[in-house]
Short mmCIF file of C-alpha atoms in Angstrom, two decimals:
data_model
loop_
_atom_site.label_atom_id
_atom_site.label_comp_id
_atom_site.label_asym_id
_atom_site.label_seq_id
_atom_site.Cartn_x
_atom_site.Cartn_y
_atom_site.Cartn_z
CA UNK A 112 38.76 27.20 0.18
CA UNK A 113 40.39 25.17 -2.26
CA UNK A 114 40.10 21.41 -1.50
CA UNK A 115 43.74 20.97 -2.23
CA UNK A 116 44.82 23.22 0.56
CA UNK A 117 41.95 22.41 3.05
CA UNK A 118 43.26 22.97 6.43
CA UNK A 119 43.72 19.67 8.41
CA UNK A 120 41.69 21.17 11.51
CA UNK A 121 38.43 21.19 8.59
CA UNK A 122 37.12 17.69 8.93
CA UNK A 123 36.08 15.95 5.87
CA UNK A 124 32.46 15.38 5.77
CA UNK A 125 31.22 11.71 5.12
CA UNK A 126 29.12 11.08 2.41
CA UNK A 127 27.76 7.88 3.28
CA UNK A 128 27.03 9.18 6.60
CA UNK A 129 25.19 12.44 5.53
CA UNK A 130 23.36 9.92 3.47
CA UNK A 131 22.31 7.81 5.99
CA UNK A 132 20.89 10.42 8.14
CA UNK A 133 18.10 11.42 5.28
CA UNK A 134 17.53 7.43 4.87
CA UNK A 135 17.53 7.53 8.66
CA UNK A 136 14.61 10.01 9.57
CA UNK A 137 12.74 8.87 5.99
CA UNK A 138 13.14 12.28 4.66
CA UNK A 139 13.46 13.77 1.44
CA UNK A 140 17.03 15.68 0.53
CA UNK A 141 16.12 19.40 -0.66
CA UNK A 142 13.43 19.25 1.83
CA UNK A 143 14.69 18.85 4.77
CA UNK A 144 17.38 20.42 5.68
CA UNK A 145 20.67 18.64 8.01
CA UNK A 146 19.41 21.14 11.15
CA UNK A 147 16.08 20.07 10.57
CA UNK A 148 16.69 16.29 11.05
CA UNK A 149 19.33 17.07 14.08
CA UNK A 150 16.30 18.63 15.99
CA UNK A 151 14.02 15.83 15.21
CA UNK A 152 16.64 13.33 16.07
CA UNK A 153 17.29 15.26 19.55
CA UNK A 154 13.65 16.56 20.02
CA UNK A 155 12.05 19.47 20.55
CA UNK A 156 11.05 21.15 23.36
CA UNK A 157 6.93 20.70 23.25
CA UNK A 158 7.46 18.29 20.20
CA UNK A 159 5.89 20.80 17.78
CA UNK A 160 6.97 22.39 14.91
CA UNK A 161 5.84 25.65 14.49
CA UNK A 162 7.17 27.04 11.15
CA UNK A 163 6.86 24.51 8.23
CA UNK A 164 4.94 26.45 5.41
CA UNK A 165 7.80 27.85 3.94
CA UNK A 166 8.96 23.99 3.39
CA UNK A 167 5.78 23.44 2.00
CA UNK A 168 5.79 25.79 -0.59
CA UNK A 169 9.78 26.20 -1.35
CA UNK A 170 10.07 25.82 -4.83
CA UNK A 171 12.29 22.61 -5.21
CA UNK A 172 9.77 20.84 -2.86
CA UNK A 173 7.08 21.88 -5.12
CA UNK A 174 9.45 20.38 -7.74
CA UNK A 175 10.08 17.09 -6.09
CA UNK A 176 6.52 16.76 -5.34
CA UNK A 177 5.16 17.54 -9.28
CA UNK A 178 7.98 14.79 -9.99
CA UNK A 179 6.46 12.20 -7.68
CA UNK A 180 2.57 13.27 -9.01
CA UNK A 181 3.91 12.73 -12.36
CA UNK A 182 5.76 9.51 -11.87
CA UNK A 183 2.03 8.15 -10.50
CA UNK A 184 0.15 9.63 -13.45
CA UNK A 185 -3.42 8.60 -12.81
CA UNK A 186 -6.46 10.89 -13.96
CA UNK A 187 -7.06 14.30 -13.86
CA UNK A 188 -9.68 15.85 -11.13
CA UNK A 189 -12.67 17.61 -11.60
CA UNK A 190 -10.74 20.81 -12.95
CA UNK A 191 -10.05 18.49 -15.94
CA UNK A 192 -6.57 19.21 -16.34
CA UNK A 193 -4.75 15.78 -16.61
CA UNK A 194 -1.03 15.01 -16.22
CA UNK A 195 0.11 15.83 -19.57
CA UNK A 196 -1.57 19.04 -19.38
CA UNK A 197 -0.34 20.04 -16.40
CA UNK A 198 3.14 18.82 -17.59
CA UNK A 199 3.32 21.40 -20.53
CA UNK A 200 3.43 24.48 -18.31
CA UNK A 201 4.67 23.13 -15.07
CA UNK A 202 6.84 25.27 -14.41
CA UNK A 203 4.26 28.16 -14.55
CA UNK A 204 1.25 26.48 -12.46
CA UNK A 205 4.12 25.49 -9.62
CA UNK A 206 5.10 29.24 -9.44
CA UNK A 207 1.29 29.96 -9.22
CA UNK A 208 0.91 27.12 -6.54
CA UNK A 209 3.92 29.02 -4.46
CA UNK A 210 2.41 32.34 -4.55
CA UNK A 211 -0.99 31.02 -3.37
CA UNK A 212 0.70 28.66 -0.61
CA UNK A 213 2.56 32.17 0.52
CA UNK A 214 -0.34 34.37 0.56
CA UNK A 215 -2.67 31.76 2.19
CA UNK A 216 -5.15 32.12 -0.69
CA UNK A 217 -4.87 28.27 -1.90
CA UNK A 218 -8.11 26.52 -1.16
CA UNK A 219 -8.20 22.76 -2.85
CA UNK A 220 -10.83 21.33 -5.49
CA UNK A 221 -13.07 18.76 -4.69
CA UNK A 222 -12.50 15.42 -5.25
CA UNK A 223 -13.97 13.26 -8.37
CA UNK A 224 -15.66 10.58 -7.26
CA UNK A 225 -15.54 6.88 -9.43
CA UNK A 226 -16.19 3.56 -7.76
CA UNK A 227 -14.37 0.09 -8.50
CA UNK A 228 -14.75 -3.49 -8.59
CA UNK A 229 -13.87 -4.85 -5.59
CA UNK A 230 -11.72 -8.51 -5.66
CA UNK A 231 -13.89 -11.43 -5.22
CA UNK A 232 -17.03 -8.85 -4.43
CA UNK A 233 -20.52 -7.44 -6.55
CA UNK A 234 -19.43 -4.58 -4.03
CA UNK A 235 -17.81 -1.44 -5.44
CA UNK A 236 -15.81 0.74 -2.86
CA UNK A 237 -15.22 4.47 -3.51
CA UNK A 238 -11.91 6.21 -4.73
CA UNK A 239 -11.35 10.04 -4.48
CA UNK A 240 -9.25 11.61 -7.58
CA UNK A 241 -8.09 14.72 -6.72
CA UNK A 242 -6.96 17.63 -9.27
CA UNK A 243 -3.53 17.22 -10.46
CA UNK A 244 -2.58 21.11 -8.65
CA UNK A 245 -3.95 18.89 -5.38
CA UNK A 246 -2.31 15.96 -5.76
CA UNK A 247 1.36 18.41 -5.78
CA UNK A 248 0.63 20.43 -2.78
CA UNK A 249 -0.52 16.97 -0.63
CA UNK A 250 2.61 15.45 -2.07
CA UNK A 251 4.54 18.50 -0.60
CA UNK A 252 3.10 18.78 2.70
CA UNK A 253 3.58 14.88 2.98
CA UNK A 254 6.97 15.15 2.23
CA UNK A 255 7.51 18.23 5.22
CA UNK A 256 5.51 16.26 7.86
CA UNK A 257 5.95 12.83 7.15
CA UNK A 258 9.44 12.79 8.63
CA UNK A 259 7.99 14.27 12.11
CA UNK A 260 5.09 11.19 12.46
CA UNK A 261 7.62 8.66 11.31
CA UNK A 262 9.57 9.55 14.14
CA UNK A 263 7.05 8.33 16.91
CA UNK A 264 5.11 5.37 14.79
CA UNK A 265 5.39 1.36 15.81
CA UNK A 266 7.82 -0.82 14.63
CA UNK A 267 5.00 -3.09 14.01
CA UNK A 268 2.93 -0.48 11.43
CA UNK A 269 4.07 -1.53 7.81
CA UNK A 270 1.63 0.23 5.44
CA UNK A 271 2.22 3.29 2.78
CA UNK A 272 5.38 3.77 5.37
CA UNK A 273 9.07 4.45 3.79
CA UNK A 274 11.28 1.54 3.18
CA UNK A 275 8.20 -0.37 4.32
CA UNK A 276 6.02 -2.43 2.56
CA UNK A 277 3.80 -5.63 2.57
CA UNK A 278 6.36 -8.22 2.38
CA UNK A 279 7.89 -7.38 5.88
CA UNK A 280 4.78 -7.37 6.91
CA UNK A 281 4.41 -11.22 5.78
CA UNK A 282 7.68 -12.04 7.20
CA UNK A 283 6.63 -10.62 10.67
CA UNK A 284 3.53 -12.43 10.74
CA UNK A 285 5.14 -15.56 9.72
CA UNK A 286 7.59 -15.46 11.85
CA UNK A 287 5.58 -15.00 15.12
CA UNK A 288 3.26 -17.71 13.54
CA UNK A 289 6.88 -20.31 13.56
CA UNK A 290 7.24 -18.60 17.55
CA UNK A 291 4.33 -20.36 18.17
CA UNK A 292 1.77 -17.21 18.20
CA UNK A 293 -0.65 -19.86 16.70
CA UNK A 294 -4.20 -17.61 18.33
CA UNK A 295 -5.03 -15.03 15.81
CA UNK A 296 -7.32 -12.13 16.14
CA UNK A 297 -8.01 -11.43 12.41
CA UNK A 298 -9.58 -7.80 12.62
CA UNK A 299 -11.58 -5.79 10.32
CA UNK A 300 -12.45 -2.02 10.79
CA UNK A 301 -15.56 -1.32 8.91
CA UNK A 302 -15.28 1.24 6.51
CA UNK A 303 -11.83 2.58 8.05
CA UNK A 304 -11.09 5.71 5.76
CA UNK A 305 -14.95 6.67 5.31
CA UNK A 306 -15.00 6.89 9.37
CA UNK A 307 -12.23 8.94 11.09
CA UNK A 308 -13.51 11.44 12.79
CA UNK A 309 -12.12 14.47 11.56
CA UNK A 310 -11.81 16.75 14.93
CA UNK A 311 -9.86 13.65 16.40
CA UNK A 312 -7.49 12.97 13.57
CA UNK A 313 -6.89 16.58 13.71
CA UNK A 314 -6.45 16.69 17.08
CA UNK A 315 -3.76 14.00 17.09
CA UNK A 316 -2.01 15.93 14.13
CA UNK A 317 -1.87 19.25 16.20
CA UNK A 318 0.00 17.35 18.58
CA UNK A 319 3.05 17.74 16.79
CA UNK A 320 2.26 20.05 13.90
CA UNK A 321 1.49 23.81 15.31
CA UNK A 322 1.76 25.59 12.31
CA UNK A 323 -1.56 27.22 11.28
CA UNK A 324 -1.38 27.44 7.83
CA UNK A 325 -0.30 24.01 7.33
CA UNK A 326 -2.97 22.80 9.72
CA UNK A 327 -5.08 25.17 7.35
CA UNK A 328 -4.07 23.06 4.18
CA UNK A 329 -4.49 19.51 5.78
CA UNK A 330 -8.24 20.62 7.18
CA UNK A 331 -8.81 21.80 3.52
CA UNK A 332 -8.20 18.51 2.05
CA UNK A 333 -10.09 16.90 4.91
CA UNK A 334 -13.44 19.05 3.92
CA UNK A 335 -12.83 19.70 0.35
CA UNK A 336 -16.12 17.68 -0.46
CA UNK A 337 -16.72 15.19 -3.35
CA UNK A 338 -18.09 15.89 -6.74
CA UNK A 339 -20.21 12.93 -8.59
CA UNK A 340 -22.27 12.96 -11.46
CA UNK A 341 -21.72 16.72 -11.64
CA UNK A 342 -23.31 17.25 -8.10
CA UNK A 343 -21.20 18.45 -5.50
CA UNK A 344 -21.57 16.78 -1.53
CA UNK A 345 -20.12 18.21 1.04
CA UNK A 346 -18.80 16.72 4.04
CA UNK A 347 -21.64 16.47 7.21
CA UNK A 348 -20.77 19.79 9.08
CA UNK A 349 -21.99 18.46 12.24
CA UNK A 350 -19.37 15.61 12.66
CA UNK A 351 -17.09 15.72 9.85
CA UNK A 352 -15.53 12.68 9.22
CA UNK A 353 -13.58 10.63 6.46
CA UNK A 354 -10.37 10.75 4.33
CA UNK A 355 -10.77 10.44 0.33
CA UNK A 356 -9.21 6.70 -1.03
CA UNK A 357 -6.78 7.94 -3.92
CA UNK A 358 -5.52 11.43 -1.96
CA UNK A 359 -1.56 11.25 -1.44
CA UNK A 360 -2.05 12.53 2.56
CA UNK A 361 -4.40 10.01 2.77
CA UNK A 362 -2.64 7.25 3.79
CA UNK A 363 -0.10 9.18 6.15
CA UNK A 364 -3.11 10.71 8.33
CA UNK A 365 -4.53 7.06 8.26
CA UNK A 366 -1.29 5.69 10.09
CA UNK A 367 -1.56 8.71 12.40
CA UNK A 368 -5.04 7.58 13.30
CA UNK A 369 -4.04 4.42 14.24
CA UNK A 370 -0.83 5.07 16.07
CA UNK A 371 -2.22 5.38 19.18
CA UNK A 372 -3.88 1.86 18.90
CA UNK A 373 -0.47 0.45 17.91
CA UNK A 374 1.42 1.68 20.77
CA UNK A 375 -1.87 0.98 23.14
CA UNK A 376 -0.85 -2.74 22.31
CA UNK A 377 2.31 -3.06 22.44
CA UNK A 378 2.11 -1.37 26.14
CA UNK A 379 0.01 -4.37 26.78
CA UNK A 380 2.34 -6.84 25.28
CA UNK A 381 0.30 -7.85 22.34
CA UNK A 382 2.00 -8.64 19.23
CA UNK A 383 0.32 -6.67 16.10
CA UNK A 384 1.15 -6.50 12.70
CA UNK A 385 -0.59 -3.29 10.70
CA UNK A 386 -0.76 -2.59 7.15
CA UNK A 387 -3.23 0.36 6.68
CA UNK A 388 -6.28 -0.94 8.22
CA UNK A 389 -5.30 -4.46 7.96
CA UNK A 390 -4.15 -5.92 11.13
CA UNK A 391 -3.82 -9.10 12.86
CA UNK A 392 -2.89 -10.18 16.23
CA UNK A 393 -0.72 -13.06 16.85
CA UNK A 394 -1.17 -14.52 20.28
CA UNK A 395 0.00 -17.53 23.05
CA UNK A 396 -3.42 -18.67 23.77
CA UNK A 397 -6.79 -18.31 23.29
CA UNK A 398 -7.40 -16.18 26.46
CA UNK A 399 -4.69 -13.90 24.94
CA UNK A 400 -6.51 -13.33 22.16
CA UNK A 401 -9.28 -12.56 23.52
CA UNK A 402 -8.21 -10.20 25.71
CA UNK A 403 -6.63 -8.16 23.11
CA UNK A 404 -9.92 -8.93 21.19
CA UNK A 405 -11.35 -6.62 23.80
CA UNK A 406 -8.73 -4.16 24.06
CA UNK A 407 -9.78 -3.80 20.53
CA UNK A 408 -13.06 -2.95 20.60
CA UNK A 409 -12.61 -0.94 23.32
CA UNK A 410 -10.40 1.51 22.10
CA UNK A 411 -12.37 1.18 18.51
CA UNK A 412 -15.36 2.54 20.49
CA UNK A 413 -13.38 5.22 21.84
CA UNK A 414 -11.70 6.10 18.73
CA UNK A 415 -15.48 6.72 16.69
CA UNK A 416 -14.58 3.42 14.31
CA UNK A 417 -16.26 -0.02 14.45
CA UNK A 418 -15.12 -3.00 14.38
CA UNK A 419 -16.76 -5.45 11.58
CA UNK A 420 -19.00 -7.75 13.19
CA UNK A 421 -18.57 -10.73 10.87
CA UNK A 422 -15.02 -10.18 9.73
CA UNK A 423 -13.57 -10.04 12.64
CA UNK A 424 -12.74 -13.09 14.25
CA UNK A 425 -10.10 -15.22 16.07
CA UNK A 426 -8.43 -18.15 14.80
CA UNK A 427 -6.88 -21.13 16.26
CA UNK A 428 -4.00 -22.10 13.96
CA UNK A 429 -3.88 -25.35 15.82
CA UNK A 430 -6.63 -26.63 14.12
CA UNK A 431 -6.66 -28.73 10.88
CA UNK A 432 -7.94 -26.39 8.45
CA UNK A 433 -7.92 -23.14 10.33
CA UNK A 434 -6.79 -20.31 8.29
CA UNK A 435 -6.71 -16.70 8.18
CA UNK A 436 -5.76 -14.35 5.14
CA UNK A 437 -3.72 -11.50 5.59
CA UNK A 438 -2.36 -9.29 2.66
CA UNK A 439 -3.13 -11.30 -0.39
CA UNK A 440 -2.09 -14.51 1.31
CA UNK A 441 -3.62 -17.42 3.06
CA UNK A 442 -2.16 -19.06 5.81
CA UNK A 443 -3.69 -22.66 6.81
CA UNK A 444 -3.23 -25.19 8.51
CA UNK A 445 -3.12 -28.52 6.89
CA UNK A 446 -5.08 -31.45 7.89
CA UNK A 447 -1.03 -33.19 8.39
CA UNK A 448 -0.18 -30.16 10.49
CA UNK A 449 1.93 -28.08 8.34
CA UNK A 450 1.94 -24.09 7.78
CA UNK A 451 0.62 -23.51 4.40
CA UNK A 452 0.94 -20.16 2.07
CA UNK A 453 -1.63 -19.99 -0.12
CA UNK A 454 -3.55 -17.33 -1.98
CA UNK A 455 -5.88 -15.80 -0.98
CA UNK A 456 -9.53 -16.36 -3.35
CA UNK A 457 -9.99 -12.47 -3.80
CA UNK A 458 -6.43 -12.15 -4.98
CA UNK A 459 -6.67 -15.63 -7.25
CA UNK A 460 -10.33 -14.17 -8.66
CA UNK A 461 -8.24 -10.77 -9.52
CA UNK A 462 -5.42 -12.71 -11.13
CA UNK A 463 -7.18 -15.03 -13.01
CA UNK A 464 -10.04 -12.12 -14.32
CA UNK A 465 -6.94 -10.20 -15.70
CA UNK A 466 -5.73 -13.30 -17.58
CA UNK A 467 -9.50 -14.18 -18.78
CA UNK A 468 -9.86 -10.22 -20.28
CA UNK A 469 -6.72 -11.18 -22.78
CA UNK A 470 -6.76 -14.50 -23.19
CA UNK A 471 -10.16 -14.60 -25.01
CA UNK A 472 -10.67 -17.15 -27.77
CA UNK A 473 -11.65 -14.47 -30.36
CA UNK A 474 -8.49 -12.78 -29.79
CA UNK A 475 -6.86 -11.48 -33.11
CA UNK A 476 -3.57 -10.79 -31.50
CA UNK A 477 -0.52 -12.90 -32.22
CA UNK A 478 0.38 -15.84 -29.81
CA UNK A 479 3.46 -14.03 -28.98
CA UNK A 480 2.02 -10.72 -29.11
CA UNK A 481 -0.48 -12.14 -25.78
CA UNK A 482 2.01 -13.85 -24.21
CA UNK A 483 4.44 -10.75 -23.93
CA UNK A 484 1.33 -9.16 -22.47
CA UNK A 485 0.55 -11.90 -20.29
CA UNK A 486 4.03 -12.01 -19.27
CA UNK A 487 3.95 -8.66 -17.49
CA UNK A 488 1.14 -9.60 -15.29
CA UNK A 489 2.48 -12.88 -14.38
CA UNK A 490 6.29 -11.55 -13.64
CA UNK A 491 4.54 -8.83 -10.96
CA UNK A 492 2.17 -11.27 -9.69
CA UNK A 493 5.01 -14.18 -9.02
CA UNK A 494 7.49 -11.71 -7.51
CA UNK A 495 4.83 -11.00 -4.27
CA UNK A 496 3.16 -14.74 -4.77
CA UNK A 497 6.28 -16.53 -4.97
CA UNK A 498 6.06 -18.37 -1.52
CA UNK A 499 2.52 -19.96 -2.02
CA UNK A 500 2.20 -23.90 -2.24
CA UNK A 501 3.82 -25.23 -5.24
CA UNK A 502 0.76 -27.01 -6.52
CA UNK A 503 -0.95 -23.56 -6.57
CA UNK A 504 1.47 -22.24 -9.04
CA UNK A 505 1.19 -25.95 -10.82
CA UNK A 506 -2.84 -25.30 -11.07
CA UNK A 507 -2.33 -21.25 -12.09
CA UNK A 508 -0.23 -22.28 -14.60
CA UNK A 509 -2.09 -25.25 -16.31
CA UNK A 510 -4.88 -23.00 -16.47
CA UNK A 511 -3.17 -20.49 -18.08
CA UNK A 512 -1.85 -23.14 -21.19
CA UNK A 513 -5.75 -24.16 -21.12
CA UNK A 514 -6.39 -20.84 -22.06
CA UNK A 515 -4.04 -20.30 -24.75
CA UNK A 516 -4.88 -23.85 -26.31
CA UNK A 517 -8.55 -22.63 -26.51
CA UNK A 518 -7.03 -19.75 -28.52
CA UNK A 519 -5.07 -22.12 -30.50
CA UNK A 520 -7.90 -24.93 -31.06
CA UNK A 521 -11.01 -21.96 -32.25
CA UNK A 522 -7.74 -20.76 -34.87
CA UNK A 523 -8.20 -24.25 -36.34
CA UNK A 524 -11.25 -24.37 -36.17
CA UNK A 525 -12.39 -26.03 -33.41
CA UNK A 526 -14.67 -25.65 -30.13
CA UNK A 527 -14.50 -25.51 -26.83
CA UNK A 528 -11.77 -25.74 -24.57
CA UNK A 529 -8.22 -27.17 -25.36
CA UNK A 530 -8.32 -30.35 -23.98
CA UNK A 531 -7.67 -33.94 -24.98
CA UNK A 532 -4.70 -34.08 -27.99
CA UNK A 533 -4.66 -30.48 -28.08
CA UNK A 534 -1.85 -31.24 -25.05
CA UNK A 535 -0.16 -33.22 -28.03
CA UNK A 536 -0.52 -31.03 -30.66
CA UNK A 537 0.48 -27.64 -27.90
CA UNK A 538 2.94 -29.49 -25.45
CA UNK A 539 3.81 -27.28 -22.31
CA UNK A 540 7.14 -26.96 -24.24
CA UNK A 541 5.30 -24.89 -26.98
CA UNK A 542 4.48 -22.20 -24.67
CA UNK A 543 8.09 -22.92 -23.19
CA UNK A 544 8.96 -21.59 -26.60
CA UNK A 545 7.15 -18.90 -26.93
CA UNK A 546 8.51 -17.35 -23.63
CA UNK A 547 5.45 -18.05 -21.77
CA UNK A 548 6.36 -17.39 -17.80
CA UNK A 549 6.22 -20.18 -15.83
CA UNK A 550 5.31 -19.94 -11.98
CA UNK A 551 6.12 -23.54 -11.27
CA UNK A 552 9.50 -23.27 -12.76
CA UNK A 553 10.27 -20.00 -11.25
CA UNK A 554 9.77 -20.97 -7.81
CA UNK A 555 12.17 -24.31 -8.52
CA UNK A 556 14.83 -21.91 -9.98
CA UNK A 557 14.55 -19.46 -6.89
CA UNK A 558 14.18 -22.61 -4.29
CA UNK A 559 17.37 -24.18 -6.49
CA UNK A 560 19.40 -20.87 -5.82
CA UNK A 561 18.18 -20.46 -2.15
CA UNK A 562 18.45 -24.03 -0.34
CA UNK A 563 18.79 -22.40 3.04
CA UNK A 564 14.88 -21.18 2.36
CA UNK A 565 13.49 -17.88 0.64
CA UNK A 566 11.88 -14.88 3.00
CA UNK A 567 8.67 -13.16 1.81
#
């Protein structure tokens, strides 16, 4: 029909509000289809989808989900194929990726194993790197089941969610913090994604997921073992447990894990704030907290996780001093009384070991050359940072000129530190110059601009 002569009886369709219903449900357009997200808005009977494989392994969803792999980059898996390589026959391995999906014949890679530093820590925890052909196919079955789980999570859940992220998180907790939810129980699951059971998690997928093949795919990831050192370890057959850091399902079956904890305590009237497997509890009183304390444990115990003995605490924010860190930040109490945002020493370590890598005094770079590099760390780091105490940002910063004067100073042949009438010879308005970022004078600009007060 030509648009022209559309009959008046054929209603116009609204864009925005086809749009919205994607951004709605968290779904991805090509994927799911406008049927699709009318049945999960209404609900269906038994709450279980039974056909989703063909989703999985349509072509443009296999498309969409190379896109998003490649987007991340990252390293190549044990197959040794990296992104680029991957990227010069796409078109050819996502074809080959469809016809195993179809026939049932696609069994994943194990995961490489490498192990990082750790903020603040000698410890080194353990990342998973899946094979690029992995990576797609998690990415795709994510994006077809993602939709159905983010239909029955918590408000309160923020982590790896869509349209999510850490910084409503922080607003959340500060706000129940102002609401005078001043008891915290600061908890700590010990080794969260090395410990969920895998039967259970399963278990809690199958609930809503009854589609064999894609149950097939998500077990396959779940066992797929871990090669180190050219030595492959299986998972324990007898209680199979664990999901790989650095998968892209990863992080969705965490949340599902812990969805029935977060509903569990909001049924009890507790208010919790979840990122991942960082949570806090914000509570009236110290009974309060205990009792969800408790609750806690309880269901921890039921759930085959622990709860870290010496992390996990409560906290009276009454209390001069008192402080808990959530996310990167530090909230204290000052000795005066007042609600401080500070940051937390793991994430001030991590900053300032970035800076100390490139700001070295035998550096042969240009001045402008490192602070152009510098700038792109400090930019990031003051966009999620920006609401700490000023005098942090004062103390961050001074340390940073330090740095760049000892640079300076060596050049002339000096030793040592910049100190003394190297603040002459360098003034603060030399680095001003030079485009050196300033925290300080970015959070005055953005306090200047907002006088009714800046959210996280």
């Amino acid at each position: 029909m030509n648009h022209e002569t559309r009959s008046a009886g054929v209603p116009v369709r609204d864009k925005q509000a086809e749009e919205d219903l994607w951004q709605r449900h968290k779904a991805e357009r090509g994927v799911w289809t406008e049927p699709m997200l009318a049945a999960l808005g209404r609900g269906l009977k038994g709450k279980k989808w039974f056909s989703l494989i063909d989703k999985v392994s349509a072509e443009r969803t296999l498309r969409l989900a190379w896109e998003k792999v490649h987007a991340n980059a990252g390293a190549g898996g044990v197959d040794g194929i990296t992104i680029g390589r991957f990227a010069q026959n796409s078109h050819r391995r996502l074809l080959a990726v469809n016809e195993h999906l179809n026939k049932g014949t696609y069994q994943p890679k194990p995961v490489k194993r490498v192990w990082i530093e750790k903020p603040g820590s000698v410890e080194k925890r353990p990342l998973g790197i899946p094979t690029v052909t992995d990576r797609v196919v998690q990415a795709a079955v994510r994006m077809v089941i993602e939709p159905i789980f983010e239909n029955c999570f918590a408000e309160h859940s923020y982590g790896f969610r869509p349209g999510r992220g850490c910084k409503e998180a922080l607003r959340r907790v500060d706000k129940l913090l102002r609401a005078g939810r001043t008891h915290v129980v600061d908890v700590d699951i010990k080794g969260y994604f090395d410990a969920i059971p895998h039967d259970r998690l399963m278990a809690l997928v199958r609930e809503h997921i009854a589609d064999g093949r894609v149950l097939g795919i998500i077990e396959g990831f779940l066992k797929q073992g871990v090669m180190e050192g050219g030595e492959l370890a299986k998972t324990e057959e007898d209680e199979p447990q664990g999901t790989p850091q650095g998968g892209v399902i990863s992080p969705l079956l965490a949340n599902i894990y812990l969805n029935p904890l977060d509903w569990l305590m909001e049924r009890c009237g507790f208010e919790m704030v979840r990122y991942a497997d960082d949570m806090v509890v914000l509570c009236r009183s110290q009974e309060e907290a205990e009792t969800a304390l408790e609750k806690l444990r309880e269901w921890m115990d039921g759930a085959g996780l622990t709860v870290h003995p010496e992390k996990t605490r409560t906290v009276d924010m009454n209390v001069a001093n008192s402080h808990f860190d959530f996310l990167g930040y530090r909230f204290k109490r000052s000795r005066s009384g007042k609600m401080m945002h500070l940051v937390r020493p793991k994430s001030l370590s991590k900053l300032r070991e970035s800076i100390r890598t490139r700001t070295r005094r035998a550096n042969g770079r240009s001045m402008n050359a490192i602070v152009v590099d510098l700038n792109r760390t400090l930019v990031g780091w003051y966009a999620y940072f920006k609401h700490v105490k000023a005098s942090e940002l004062e103390a961050i910063d001074g340390w940073i000129r330090m740095r760049l004067r000892s640079i300076l100073r060596k050049r002339r042949g000096g030793k040592g530190r910049g100190h003394g009438s190297d603040h002459q010879r360098w003034p603060n308005r030399y680095f001003s110059k030079l485009g050196l970022f300033c925290l300080l004078d970015a959070q005055k600009l953005e306090i200047a601009s907002l006088r009714d007060g800046a959210n996280y």
